[in-house]
Amino acid sequence: MTDVADGIGLEDTRALEERYLMRTYKRAPVDFVRGEGPLLWDADGKRYLDFLTGISVCSVGHCHPEVVKAVRDQAHRLMHVSNLFYTEPMAQLAQRLSESSLGGRVFFSNSGTEAIECAIKVARKHAHQRGIAEPEIVSFEGDFHGRSYGALSATPGLAKNEALGPMLSGFRSVPHNDAAALREAVGENTAAVLIEPIQGEAGVYVTSEEALKAARDACDEVGALLILDEIQTGVGRTGSLWAYEQTPVRPDVLTSAKALGGGVPIGACVTAPSCADVLEPGDHGSTFAGGPVATAAALAVLDVVDDPVLLRHVRELGAYLCEKLNGLEGVRETRGRGLMVGVGLEEGIDAAAIAADLLERGLVVNVPRPDTLRLLPPLVIDSDHVDHAVGLIGEALLGFSAG
Ligand SMILES: *Cc1c(COP(=O)(O)O)cnc(C)c1O
């Protein structure tokens, strides 16, 4: 395709935003108008290699032909009837998610945050059934679980914003990977331990096997649920369909969203059989959730991602990416698993300045903390894309140290 200018342009778009949108986001100065596979084009026709994929959403690449076809076909046939009726793609996707993970039941949502809300409800009601009047949920500092009040209360770094308070009661946190503190925090009132297998928003910090095992054991001792938030790590990102598959633990509940719809909003809360029947009619619901278009898109995404050949490719390419990054001047360490990579930069290098420079050079990344670049490329890229991206990162880092 040709690189032609498209849309109303960055300046007009910015002017509209300035006047009409709440100021909740700090955006990079680019107006994307088109995407295809690992590539994006802005309104001036400039081309970018996307190593962020809308925060691990377009994992199968932008506008994947099979996802586009599924959305288009379903949109022509039926878009919405509500959860008062049966629809086929929802039931099929539930089967697919359950059988590929914990084997229990699924609740669909429209976002990751809402998948967490469902998990919190399951945990609290499960605790209620065990006679707990004041249920507690334990998370790690640095965890991110979303921004509605339940999810926010479980997100220690954001829950301390007093201007948004009061938060829900019954949430506590311990330092990330502190297995002893976690064991200490879990007691007779614990409804659940809710944690990320790899902390994404915090800057890509892997939760240790020791901490995961401590969480599993502590939950088992008191009868609490282990909830793994796989909203960022799931759907193939780490080189297995779910990140927990590469760990020694299996959760009771997992949450998914982000990549699940390939760009169409959808989330899911999946249970093991032991807590599949906790929620009953009247306990929870959503008008849009599990609708035919979103679930048809997710089925198409899983057709691509739930493939041992692709998942091995993700593990191998992730290792190759980290090896090349570790050879660059200015890189202190790489963290993560598969194609979820945090690049820790040497002291004194401002990751935000590097990311802005990379955007100029045509590479999209993001900066979850001041010393870290986060890379979440499409899972379908090849080693040439990796070489190109690492080449640009190397140039940007050299430019920085040259002053
Ligand atoms: C993005 C994210 C969420 C929130 O998902 P939304 O779709 O933005 O509501 C929750 N948990 C984790 C681990 C995430 O990465």
Tab-separated table of C-alpha atoms in Angstrom, residues 87-352:
chain	number	residue	atom	x	y	z
A	87	THR	CA	-25.985	-16.226	21.173
A	88	GLU	CA	-23.656	-18.794	19.637
A	89	PRO	CA	-20.220	-17.108	19.537
A	90	MET	CA	-20.420	-16.388	23.292
A	91	ALA	CA	-21.086	-20.014	24.181
A	92	GLN	CA	-18.365	-21.229	21.825
A	93	LEU	CA	-15.820	-18.771	23.224
A	94	ALA	CA	-16.683	-19.762	26.797
A	95	GLN	CA	-16.016	-23.401	25.937
A	96	ARG	CA	-12.738	-22.476	24.280
A	97	LEU	CA	-11.534	-20.373	27.232
A	98	SER	CA	-12.579	-22.903	29.856
A	99	GLU	CA	-11.087	-25.908	28.078
A	100	SER	CA	-7.820	-24.085	27.395
A	101	SER	CA	-7.401	-23.073	31.032
A	102	LEU	CA	-9.128	-23.805	34.326
A	103	GLY	CA	-12.072	-25.933	33.197
A	104	GLY	CA	-14.840	-24.100	35.048
A	105	ARG	CA	-17.238	-21.358	33.939
A	106	VAL	CA	-16.684	-17.961	32.269
A	107	PHE	CA	-18.192	-14.518	32.820
A	108	PHE	CA	-17.642	-12.077	29.952
A	109	SER	CA	-17.016	-8.359	30.390
A	110	ASN	CA	-16.139	-5.394	28.182
A	111	SER	CA	-12.734	-4.648	29.705
A	112	GLY	CA	-10.036	-5.910	31.978
A	113	THR	CA	-11.215	-3.810	34.899
A	114	GLU	CA	-14.638	-5.408	34.701
A	115	ALA	CA	-13.140	-8.897	34.567
A	116	ILE	CA	-11.420	-8.010	37.865
A	117	GLU	CA	-14.735	-6.775	39.321
A	118	CYS	CA	-16.225	-10.178	38.558
A	119	ALA	CA	-13.258	-11.944	40.163
A	120	ILE	CA	-13.626	-9.783	43.297
A	121	LYS	CA	-17.330	-10.658	43.477
A	122	VAL	CA	-16.574	-14.362	43.120
A	123	ALA	CA	-13.948	-14.092	45.868
A	124	ARG	CA	-16.172	-12.147	48.256
A	125	LYS	CA	-19.175	-14.409	47.781
A	126	HIS	CA	-17.005	-17.510	48.064
A	127	ALA	CA	-15.711	-16.096	51.364
A	128	HIS	CA	-19.260	-15.325	52.503
A	129	GLN	CA	-20.194	-18.954	51.871
A	130	ARG	CA	-17.303	-19.920	54.153
A	131	GLY	CA	-18.740	-17.713	56.910
A	132	ILE	CA	-16.362	-14.777	56.510
A	133	ALA	CA	-18.060	-11.472	57.330
A	134	GLU	CA	-15.203	-9.122	56.487
A	135	PRO	CA	-13.399	-10.623	53.512
A	136	GLU	CA	-9.923	-9.417	52.571
A	137	ILE	CA	-8.091	-9.470	49.275
A	138	VAL	CA	-4.294	-9.423	49.273
A	139	SER	CA	-2.197	-8.101	46.361
A	140	PHE	CA	1.402	-7.142	45.704
A	141	GLU	CA	2.659	-3.561	45.760
A	142	GLY	CA	3.176	-2.552	42.139
A	143	ASP	CA	0.233	-4.642	40.945
A	144	PHE	CA	-2.175	-3.041	38.503
A	145	HIS	CA	-5.702	-4.412	38.327
A	146	GLY	CA	-7.729	-1.532	36.853
A	147	ARG	CA	-9.456	1.724	37.668
A	148	SER	CA	-13.033	1.060	38.769
A	149	TYR	CA	-13.379	1.226	42.554
A	150	GLY	CA	-12.971	-2.484	43.209
A	151	ALA	CA	-10.030	-2.883	40.842
A	152	LEU	CA	-8.594	0.443	42.013
A	153	SER	CA	-8.789	-0.600	45.653
A	154	ALA	CA	-6.736	-3.670	44.660
A	155	THR	CA	-4.126	-1.484	42.920
A	156	PRO	CA	-1.948	-0.231	45.796
A	157	GLY	CA	-0.070	2.456	43.859
A	158	LEU	CA	-3.276	4.183	42.723
A	159	ALA	CA	-5.481	3.435	45.738
A	160	LYS	CA	-3.428	5.845	47.823
A	161	ASN	CA	-4.729	8.812	45.796
A	162	GLU	CA	-6.798	10.357	48.589
A	163	ALA	CA	-8.610	12.739	46.254
A	164	LEU	CA	-10.384	9.724	44.762
A	165	GLY	CA	-11.239	8.154	48.120
A	166	PRO	CA	-12.578	6.470	50.029
A	167	MET	CA	-11.510	3.163	48.527
A	168	LEU	CA	-13.336	-0.089	49.251
A	169	SER	CA	-12.395	-1.713	52.513
A	170	GLY	CA	-10.816	-5.139	52.756
A	171	PHE	CA	-7.794	-4.697	50.498
A	172	ARG	CA	-4.197	-4.996	51.625
A	173	SER	CA	-0.821	-5.355	49.960
A	174	VAL	CA	2.674	-6.653	50.634
A	175	PRO	CA	5.959	-5.918	48.824
A	176	HIS	CA	6.277	-7.627	45.434
A	177	ASN	CA	7.799	-11.104	45.637
A	178	ASP	CA	7.974	-11.028	49.448
A	179	ALA	CA	6.790	-14.602	50.022
A	180	ALA	CA	7.073	-14.387	53.804
A	181	ALA	CA	5.048	-11.166	53.989
A	182	LEU	CA	2.424	-12.694	51.726
A	183	ARG	CA	2.089	-15.761	53.962
A	184	GLU	CA	1.840	-13.440	56.942
A	185	ALA	CA	-0.901	-11.344	55.311
A	186	VAL	CA	-3.083	-14.322	54.406
A	187	GLY	CA	-5.287	-15.371	57.304
A	188	GLU	CA	-8.729	-16.565	58.271
A	189	ASN	CA	-10.438	-13.509	56.718
A	190	THR	CA	-8.659	-13.806	53.388
A	191	ALA	CA	-11.049	-14.230	50.481
A	192	ALA	CA	-8.383	-14.199	47.790
A	193	VAL	CA	-4.864	-13.400	46.763
A	194	LEU	CA	-5.133	-11.324	43.587
A	195	ILE	CA	-1.806	-10.861	41.757
A	196	GLU	CA	-0.218	-10.509	38.324
A	197	PRO	CA	2.103	-13.338	37.222
A	198	ILE	CA	4.236	-10.594	35.659
A	199	GLN	CA	3.636	-6.993	36.735
A	200	GLY	CA	3.059	-5.112	33.492
A	201	GLU	CA	2.217	-1.496	34.297
A	202	ALA	CA	4.851	-1.427	37.059
A	203	GLY	CA	7.553	-1.964	34.434
A	204	VAL	CA	7.581	-5.702	33.620
A	205	TYR	CA	8.635	-7.421	36.850
A	206	VAL	CA	8.239	-11.193	36.909
A	207	THR	CA	6.546	-12.578	40.004
A	208	SER	CA	8.928	-15.226	41.338
A	209	GLU	CA	8.102	-18.924	41.466
A	210	GLU	CA	8.691	-18.774	45.207
A	211	ALA	CA	6.119	-15.999	45.632
A	212	LEU	CA	3.591	-17.766	43.411
A	213	LYS	CA	4.028	-21.002	45.360
A	214	ALA	CA	3.691	-19.114	48.646
A	215	ALA	CA	0.453	-17.573	47.370
A	216	ARG	CA	-0.888	-20.953	46.281
A	217	ASP	CA	0.037	-22.637	49.571
A	218	ALA	CA	-1.299	-19.798	51.718
A	219	CYS	CA	-4.617	-19.832	49.850
A	220	ASP	CA	-4.903	-23.593	50.174
A	221	GLU	CA	-4.233	-23.447	53.906
A	222	VAL	CA	-7.123	-21.071	54.620
A	223	GLY	CA	-9.482	-21.960	51.761
A	224	ALA	CA	-8.999	-18.661	49.887
A	225	LEU	CA	-8.930	-18.301	46.102
A	226	LEU	CA	-5.804	-17.589	44.086
A	227	ILE	CA	-6.738	-15.134	41.340
A	228	LEU	CA	-4.154	-14.523	38.635
A	229	ASP	CA	-4.645	-11.335	36.637
A	230	GLU	CA	-3.592	-12.407	33.138
A	231	ILE	CA	-5.095	-9.381	31.420
A	232	GLN	CA	-1.677	-8.392	30.069
A	233	THR	CA	0.209	-11.712	30.248
A	234	GLY	CA	-2.462	-13.934	28.704
A	235	VAL	CA	-3.463	-14.894	25.168
A	236	GLY	CA	0.025	-15.973	24.143
A	237	ARG	CA	2.015	-12.899	25.167
A	238	THR	CA	4.588	-14.844	27.210
A	239	GLY	CA	4.888	-17.834	24.873
A	240	SER	CA	2.172	-20.010	26.401
A	241	LEU	CA	-1.538	-19.321	26.048
A	242	TRP	CA	-1.596	-18.341	29.747
A	243	ALA	CA	1.462	-17.231	31.708
A	244	TYR	CA	0.636	-19.523	34.647
A	245	GLU	CA	1.372	-22.530	32.412
A	246	GLN	CA	5.081	-21.674	32.673
A	247	THR	CA	4.903	-21.487	36.479
A	248	PRO	CA	4.451	-24.158	39.172
A	249	VAL	CA	0.976	-22.890	40.121
A	250	ARG	CA	-2.542	-23.089	38.795
A	251	PRO	CA	-4.982	-20.384	39.901
A	252	ASP	CA	-8.632	-20.830	40.922
A	253	VAL	CA	-9.679	-17.805	38.872
A	254	LEU	CA	-8.007	-15.976	35.995
A	255	THR	CA	-8.859	-12.725	34.302
A	256	SER	CA	-8.253	-11.948	30.633
A	257	ALA	CA	-8.870	-8.941	28.369
A	258	LYS	CA	-6.464	-6.816	26.267
A	259	ALA	CA	-5.343	-9.198	23.471
A	260	LEU	CA	-8.417	-11.405	23.742
A	261	GLY	CA	-10.433	-9.403	21.191
A	262	GLY	CA	-7.548	-8.458	18.901
A	263	GLY	CA	-8.598	-4.794	19.160
A	264	VAL	CA	-12.300	-5.272	19.954
A	265	PRO	CA	-13.109	-4.644	23.646
A	266	ILE	CA	-13.739	-7.843	25.576
A	267	GLY	CA	-12.716	-9.293	28.930
A	268	ALA	CA	-13.316	-12.584	30.679
A	269	CYS	CA	-13.221	-13.977	34.193
A	270	VAL	CA	-12.567	-17.722	34.054
A	271	THR	CA	-12.993	-20.024	37.059
A	272	ALA	CA	-11.906	-23.508	38.037
A	273	PRO	CA	-14.767	-25.977	38.604
A	274	SER	CA	-14.465	-25.543	42.401
A	275	CYS	CA	-15.759	-21.950	42.253
A	276	ALA	CA	-17.656	-22.062	38.951
A	277	ASP	CA	-21.079	-21.939	40.628
A	278	VAL	CA	-20.423	-19.208	43.188
A	279	LEU	CA	-22.211	-16.493	41.201
A	280	GLU	CA	-25.900	-17.125	40.635
A	281	PRO	CA	-28.688	-15.327	38.762
A	282	GLY	CA	-28.917	-11.739	39.975
A	283	ASP	CA	-25.363	-11.579	41.305
A	284	HIS	CA	-23.750	-9.998	38.256
A	285	GLY	CA	-24.417	-8.874	34.702
A	286	SER	CA	-23.625	-6.549	31.829
A	287	THR	CA	-25.665	-5.274	28.904
A	288	PHE	CA	-22.948	-5.452	26.264
A	289	ALA	CA	-20.657	-8.161	27.578
A	290	GLY	CA	-20.109	-11.302	25.551
A	291	GLY	CA	-21.858	-9.783	22.548
A	292	PRO	CA	-21.646	-11.508	19.183
A	293	VAL	CA	-19.132	-9.151	17.514
A	294	ALA	CA	-16.613	-9.174	20.371
A	295	THR	CA	-16.833	-12.922	20.947
A	296	ALA	CA	-16.566	-13.671	17.214
A	297	ALA	CA	-13.416	-11.523	17.142
A	298	ALA	CA	-11.977	-13.395	20.135
A	299	LEU	CA	-12.647	-16.772	18.517
A	300	ALA	CA	-10.681	-15.591	15.475
A	301	VAL	CA	-7.839	-14.356	17.717
A	302	LEU	CA	-7.638	-17.723	19.505
A	303	ASP	CA	-7.545	-19.517	16.141
A	304	VAL	CA	-4.302	-17.645	15.468
A	305	VAL	CA	-2.729	-17.614	18.933
A	306	ASP	CA	-3.684	-20.997	20.393
A	307	ASP	CA	-1.116	-22.713	18.192
A	308	PRO	CA	1.959	-24.504	19.578
A	309	VAL	CA	4.068	-23.367	16.617
A	310	LEU	CA	3.253	-19.682	17.199
A	311	LEU	CA	3.730	-20.008	20.963
A	312	ARG	CA	7.176	-21.584	20.504
A	313	HIS	CA	7.993	-18.762	18.077
A	314	VAL	CA	7.058	-16.242	20.812
A	315	ARG	CA	9.412	-17.895	23.324
A	316	GLU	CA	12.291	-18.145	20.844
A	317	LEU	CA	11.889	-14.652	19.432
A	318	GLY	CA	11.565	-13.223	22.949
A	319	ALA	CA	14.873	-14.831	23.916
A	320	TYR	CA	16.482	-13.500	20.716
A	321	LEU	CA	15.106	-9.991	21.373
A	322	CYS	CA	16.482	-9.931	24.936
A	323	GLU	CA	19.867	-11.281	23.859
A	324	LYS	CA	20.224	-8.510	21.265
A	325	LEU	CA	18.988	-5.816	23.675
A	326	ASN	CA	21.442	-6.940	26.341
A	327	GLY	CA	24.266	-6.326	23.871
A	328	LEU	CA	23.375	-2.627	23.508
A	329	GLU	CA	25.286	0.219	25.112
A	330	GLY	CA	22.978	1.780	27.745
A	331	VAL	CA	20.915	-1.327	28.511
A	332	ARG	CA	21.273	-2.451	32.129
A	333	GLU	CA	18.939	-5.449	32.037
A	334	THR	CA	15.964	-7.013	30.323
A	335	ARG	CA	13.002	-8.426	32.249
A	336	GLY	CA	9.954	-10.437	31.300
A	337	ARG	CA	8.991	-13.558	29.401
A	338	GLY	CA	8.239	-14.265	25.757
A	339	LEU	CA	7.398	-11.033	23.951
A	340	MET	CA	6.595	-9.087	27.133
A	341	VAL	CA	9.872	-7.278	27.739
A	342	GLY	CA	10.991	-4.494	30.061
A	343	VAL	CA	14.280	-2.866	29.100
A	344	GLY	CA	15.987	-1.377	32.155
A	345	LEU	CA	18.277	1.472	31.072
A	346	GLU	CA	21.488	2.521	32.720
A	347	GLU	CA	21.335	5.239	35.352
A	348	GLY	CA	21.046	8.752	33.968
A	349	ILE	CA	19.281	7.713	30.757
A	350	ASP	CA	15.760	9.107	30.580
A	351	ALA	CA	13.520	6.424	29.071
A	352	ALA	CA	10.867	9.005	28.153
